[in-house]
Coordinates of C-alpha atoms in Angstrom, one line a residue:
X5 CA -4.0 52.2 281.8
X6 CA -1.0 52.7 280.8
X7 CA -0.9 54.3 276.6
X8 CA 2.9 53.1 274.4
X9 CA 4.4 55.5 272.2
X10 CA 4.7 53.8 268.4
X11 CA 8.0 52.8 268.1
X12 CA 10.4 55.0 265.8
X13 CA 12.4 53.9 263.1
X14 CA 15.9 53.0 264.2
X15 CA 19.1 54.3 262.3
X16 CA 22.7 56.0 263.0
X17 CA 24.2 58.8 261.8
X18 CA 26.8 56.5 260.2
X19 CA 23.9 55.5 258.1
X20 CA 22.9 59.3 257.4
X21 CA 26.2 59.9 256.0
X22 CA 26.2 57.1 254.1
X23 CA 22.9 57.9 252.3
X24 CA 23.5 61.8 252.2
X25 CA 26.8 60.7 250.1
X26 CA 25.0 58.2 247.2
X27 CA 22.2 61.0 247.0
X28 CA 24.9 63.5 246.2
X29 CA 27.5 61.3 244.3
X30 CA 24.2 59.5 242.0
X31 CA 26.3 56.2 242.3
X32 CA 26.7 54.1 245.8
X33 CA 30.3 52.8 244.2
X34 CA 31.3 56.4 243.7
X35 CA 30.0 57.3 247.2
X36 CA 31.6 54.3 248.8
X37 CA 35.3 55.5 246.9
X38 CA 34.8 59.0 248.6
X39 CA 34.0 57.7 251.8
X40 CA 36.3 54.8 251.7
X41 CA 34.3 52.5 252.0
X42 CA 33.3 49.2 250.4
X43 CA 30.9 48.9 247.9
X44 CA 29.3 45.8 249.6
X45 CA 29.1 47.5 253.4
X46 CA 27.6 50.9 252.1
X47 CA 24.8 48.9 249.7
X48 CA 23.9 46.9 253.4
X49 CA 24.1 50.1 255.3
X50 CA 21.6 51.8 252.5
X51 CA 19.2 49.0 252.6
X52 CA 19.5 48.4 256.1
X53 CA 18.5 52.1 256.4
X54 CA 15.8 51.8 254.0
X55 CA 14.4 48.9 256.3
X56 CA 14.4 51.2 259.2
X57 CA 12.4 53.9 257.4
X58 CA 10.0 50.9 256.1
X59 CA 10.1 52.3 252.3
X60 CA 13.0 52.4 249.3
X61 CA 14.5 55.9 249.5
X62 CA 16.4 55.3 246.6
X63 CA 15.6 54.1 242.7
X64 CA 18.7 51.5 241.5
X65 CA 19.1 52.0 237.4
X66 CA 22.2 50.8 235.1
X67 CA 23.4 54.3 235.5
X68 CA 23.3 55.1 238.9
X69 CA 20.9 55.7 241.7
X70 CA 17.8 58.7 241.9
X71 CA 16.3 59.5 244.8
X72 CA 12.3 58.6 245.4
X73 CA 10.0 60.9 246.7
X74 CA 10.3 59.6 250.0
X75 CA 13.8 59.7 249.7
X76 CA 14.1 63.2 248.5
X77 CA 12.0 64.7 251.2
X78 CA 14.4 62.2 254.0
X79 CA 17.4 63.8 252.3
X80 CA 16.5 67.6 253.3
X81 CA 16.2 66.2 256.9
X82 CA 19.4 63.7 257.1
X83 CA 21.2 66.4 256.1
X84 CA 19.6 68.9 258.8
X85 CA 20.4 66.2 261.1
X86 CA 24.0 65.9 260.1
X87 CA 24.6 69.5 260.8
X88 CA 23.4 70.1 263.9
X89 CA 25.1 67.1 265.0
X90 CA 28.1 68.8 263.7
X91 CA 27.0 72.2 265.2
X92 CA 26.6 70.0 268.9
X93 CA 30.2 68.4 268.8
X94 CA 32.3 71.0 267.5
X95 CA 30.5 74.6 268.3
X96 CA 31.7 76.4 271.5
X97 CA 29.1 76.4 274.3
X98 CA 30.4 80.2 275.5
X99 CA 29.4 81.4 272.1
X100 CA 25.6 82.2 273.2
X101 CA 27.2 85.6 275.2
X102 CA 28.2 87.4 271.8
X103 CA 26.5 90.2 271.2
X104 CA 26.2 93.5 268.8
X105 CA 24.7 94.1 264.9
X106 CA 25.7 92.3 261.9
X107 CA 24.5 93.3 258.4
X108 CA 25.0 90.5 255.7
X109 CA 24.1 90.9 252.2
X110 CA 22.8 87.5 249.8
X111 CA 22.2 87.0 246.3
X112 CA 18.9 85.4 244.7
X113 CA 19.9 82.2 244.4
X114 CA 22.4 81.9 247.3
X115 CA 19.8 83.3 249.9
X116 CA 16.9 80.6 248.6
X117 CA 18.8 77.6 247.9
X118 CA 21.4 77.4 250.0
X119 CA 22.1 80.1 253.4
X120 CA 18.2 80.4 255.4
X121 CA 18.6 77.2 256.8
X122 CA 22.1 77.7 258.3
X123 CA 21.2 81.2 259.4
X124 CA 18.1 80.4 261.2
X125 CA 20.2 77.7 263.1
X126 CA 23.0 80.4 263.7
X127 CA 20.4 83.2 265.3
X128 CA 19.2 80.4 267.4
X129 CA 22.6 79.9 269.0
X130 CA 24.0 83.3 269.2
X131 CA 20.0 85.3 270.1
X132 CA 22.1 88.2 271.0
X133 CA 23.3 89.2 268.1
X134 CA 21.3 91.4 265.8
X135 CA 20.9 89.7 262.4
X136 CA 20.0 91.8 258.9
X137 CA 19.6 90.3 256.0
X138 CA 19.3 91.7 252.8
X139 CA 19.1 90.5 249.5
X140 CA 21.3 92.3 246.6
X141 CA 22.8 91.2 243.3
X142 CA 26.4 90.1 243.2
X143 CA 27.9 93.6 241.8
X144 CA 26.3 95.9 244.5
X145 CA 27.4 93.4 246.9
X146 CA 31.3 93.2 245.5
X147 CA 30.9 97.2 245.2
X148 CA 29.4 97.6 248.8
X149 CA 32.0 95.2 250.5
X150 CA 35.1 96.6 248.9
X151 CA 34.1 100.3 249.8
X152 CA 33.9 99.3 253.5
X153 CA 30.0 99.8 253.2
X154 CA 28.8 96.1 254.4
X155 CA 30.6 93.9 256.0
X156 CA 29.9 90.4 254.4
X157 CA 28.3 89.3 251.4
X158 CA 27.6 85.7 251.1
X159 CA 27.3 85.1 246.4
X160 CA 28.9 82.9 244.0
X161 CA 32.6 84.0 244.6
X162 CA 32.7 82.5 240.9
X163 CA 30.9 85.5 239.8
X164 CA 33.2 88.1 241.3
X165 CA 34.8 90.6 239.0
X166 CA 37.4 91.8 241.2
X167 CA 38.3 88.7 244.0
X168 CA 41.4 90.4 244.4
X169 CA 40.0 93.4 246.3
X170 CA 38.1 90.8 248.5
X171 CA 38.7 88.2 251.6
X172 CA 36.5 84.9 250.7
X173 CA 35.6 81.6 252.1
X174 CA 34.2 79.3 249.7
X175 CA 31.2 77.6 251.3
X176 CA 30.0 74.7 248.8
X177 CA 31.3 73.7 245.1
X178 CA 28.9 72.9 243.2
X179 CA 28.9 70.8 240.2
X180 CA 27.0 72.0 237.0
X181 CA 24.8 69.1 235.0
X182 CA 22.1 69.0 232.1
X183 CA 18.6 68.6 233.3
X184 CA 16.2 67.3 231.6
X185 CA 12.0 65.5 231.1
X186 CA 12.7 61.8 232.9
X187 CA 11.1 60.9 229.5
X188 CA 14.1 62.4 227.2
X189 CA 15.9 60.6 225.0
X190 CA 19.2 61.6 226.4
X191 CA 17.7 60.6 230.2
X192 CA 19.2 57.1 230.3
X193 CA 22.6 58.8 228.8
X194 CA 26.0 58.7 230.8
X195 CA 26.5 62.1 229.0
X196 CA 25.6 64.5 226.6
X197 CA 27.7 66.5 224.3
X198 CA 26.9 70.7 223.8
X199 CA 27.7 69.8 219.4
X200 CA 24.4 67.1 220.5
X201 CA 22.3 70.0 223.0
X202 CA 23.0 72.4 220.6
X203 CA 19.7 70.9 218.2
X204 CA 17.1 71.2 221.5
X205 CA 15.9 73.9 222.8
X206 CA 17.7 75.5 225.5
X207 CA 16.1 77.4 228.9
X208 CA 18.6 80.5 229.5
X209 CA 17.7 81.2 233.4
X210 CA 18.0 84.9 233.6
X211 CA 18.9 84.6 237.7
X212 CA 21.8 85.2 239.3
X213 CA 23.9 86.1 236.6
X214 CA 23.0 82.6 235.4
X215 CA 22.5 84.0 231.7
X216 CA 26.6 85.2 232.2
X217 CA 27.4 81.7 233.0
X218 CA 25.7 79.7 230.4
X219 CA 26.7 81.9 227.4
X220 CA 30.6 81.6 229.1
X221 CA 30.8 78.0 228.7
X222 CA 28.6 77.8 225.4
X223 CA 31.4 79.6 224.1
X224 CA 33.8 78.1 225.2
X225 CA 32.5 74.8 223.8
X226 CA 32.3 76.4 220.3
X227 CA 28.1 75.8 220.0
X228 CA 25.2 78.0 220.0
X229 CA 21.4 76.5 221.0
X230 CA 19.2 76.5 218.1
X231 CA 16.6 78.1 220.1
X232 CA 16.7 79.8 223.7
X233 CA 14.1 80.2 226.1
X234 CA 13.9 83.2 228.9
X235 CA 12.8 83.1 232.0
X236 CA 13.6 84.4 235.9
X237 CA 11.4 81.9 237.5
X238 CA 13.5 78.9 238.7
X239 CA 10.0 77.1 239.2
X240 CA 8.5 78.1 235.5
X241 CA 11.8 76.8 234.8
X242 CA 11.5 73.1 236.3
X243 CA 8.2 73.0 235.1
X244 CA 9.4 73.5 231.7
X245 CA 12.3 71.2 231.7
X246 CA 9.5 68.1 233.4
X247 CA 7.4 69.1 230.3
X248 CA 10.1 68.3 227.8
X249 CA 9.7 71.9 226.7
X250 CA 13.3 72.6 227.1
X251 CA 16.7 71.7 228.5
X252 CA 19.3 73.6 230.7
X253 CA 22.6 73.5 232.4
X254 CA 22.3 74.2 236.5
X255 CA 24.3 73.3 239.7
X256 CA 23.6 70.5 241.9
X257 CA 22.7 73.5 244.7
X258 CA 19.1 73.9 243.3
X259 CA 18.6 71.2 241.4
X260 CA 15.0 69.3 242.7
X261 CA 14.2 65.9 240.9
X262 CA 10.5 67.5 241.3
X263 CA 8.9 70.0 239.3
X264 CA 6.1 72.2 241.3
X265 CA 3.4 70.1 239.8
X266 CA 5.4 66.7 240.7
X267 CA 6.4 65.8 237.8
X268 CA 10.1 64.2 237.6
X269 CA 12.8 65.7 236.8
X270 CA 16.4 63.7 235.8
X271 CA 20.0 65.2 235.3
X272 CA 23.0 64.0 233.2
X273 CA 26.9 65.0 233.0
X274 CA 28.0 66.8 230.2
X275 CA 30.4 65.5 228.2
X276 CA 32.6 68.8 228.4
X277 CA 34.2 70.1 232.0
X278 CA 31.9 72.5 232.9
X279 CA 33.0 75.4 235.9
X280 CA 32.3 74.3 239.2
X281 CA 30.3 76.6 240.8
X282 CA 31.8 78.1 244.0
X283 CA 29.3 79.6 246.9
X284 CA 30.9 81.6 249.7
X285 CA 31.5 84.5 251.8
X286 CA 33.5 87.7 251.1
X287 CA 34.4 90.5 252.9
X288 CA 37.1 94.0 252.3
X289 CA 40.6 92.9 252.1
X290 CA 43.1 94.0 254.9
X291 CA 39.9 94.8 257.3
X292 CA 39.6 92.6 260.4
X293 CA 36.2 91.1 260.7
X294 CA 33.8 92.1 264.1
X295 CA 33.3 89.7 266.7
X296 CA 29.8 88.8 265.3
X297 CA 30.7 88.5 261.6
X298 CA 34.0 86.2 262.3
X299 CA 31.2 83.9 264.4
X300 CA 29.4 83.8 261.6
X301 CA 32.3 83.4 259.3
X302 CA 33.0 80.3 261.4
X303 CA 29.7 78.9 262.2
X304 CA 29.1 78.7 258.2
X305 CA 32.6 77.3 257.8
X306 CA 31.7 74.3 260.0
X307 CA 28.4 74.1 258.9
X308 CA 29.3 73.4 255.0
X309 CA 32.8 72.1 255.6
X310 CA 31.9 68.4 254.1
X311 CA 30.5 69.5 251.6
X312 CA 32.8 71.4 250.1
X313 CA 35.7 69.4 251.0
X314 CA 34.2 66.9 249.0
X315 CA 33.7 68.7 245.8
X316 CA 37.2 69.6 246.1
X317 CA 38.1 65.7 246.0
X318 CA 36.3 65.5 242.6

């Protein structure tokens, strides 16, 4: 007797693209535009995708698009399966024979929302070299790197007091936008002004020099929040902003339509330019990288390079 394996959905990584661009860009027009592409053909591919899966990945609303559940938790593994198709076409097979020590330093944010995927992948391709990870905040790791003490930091080169003293590779931009409940009154807004934020209370994340940040371009808008609330838990902080205790102003880079308890989370332009935020490497200026480090320097470069060509477009 003879048992058949249940058949898997079907889909391309045409189609993978496709999606991983409207979940980024919040509007398939705006996607299509980047990827040049026609409105009509990427709406097809999405739903022909959607089809495939057997459930509607995305929410359609007059402003744009959201992703579902489903369609968040399909998102984290399109885009793992965009990278190591990447990784599979473009990385060089002779690579696995490198071998020695390598000591990388990581801030907070950068080291839990953005690098552990891409370094697990990279250990698994080059086993022979000797991986340490540390994390560190972004001054000891500028102070460190230009002293000749580590050898890479990966941090928001945004953040850097003294670039000039470095080597970088930016990474990822990442825009910054105002979350908020789903039940706000500004949710269903194309934007919101800082003279309009400045009335709600405001959640001041006290992470990654995230504090700095926000008071930077507060400032630089001319408005103070009425009322400010600390914390250095991003999670106490989604939970907050899904119980309409609070607003803030993050990056797309952590930014989870979920709050731990599953309750929804929506974000909104502001009205003013806000900094893009810029996550990369960095190393001493004028001192060649080791083998092992200018892999990694690569690997990561390859890894990320869509991403932040494409914020560069913007």
């Amino acid at each position: 007797m003879t048992i058949g394996l249940p058949a898997l959905p079907r889909f391309t990584l045409r189609q993978l693209h496709y999606f991983v661009a409207v979940a980024r860009c919040g509007q398939i027009s705006a996607a299509a535009t980047e990827i040049g592409l026609s409105q009509s053909a990427m709406t097809l591919a999405i739903a022909d995708l959607e089809q495939a899966m057997g459930t509607a990945l995305l929410d359609r609303g007059r402003q744009g698009v959201t992703l579902t559940l489903q369609g968040q938790g399909f998102l984290q593994h399109a885009e793992s399966v965009l990278r190591m198709a990447n990784e599979a076409a473009r990385f060089p097979i002779h690579g696995r024979d490198l071998h020695g020590k390598l000591e990388v330093a990581a801030t907070y944010t950068v080291l839990g929302y953005f690098l552990l995927p891409a370094l697990a992948r990279f250990c698994e391709l080059y086993p022979r070299i000797e991986l340490s990870l540390e994390e560190m905040p972004r001054k000891d790791i500028e102070v460190r790197l230009a002293s000749g003490q580590l050898e890479m930091g990966a941090l928001l080169l945004s953040n850097l007091e003294a670039p000039e003293r470095l080597e970088t590779r930016v990474l990822e931009r990442s825009r910054r936008q105002l979350w908020m409940a789903a039940g706000h009154e500004y949710a269903g807004r194309g934007s919101v002004s800082f003279e309009e934020l400045a009335a709600l209370p405001y959640i001041l994340p006290m992470v990654d020099e995230g504090d700095r940040n926000a008071r930077r371009y507060w400032a630089d808008a001319g408005h103070t929040p009425h009322k400010i609330i600390q914390t250095s838990s991003m999670e106490a902080l989604r939970e907050m902003v899904a119980l309409n205790l609070g607003v803030t102003i993050l990056s797309d880079m952590v930014f989870r339509p979920w709050s731990l308890d599953g309750r929804r989370i929506h974000a909104v332009p502001m009205d003013a330019r806000l900094p893009v935020m810029e996550v990369g490497l960095a190393w001493s200026a004028g001192r060649a990288l080791s083998p092992c480090a200018a892999a990694l320097e690569q690997f990561l470069g390859r890894s990320f390079a869509n991403g932040a060509q494409a914020m560069a477009r913007t």
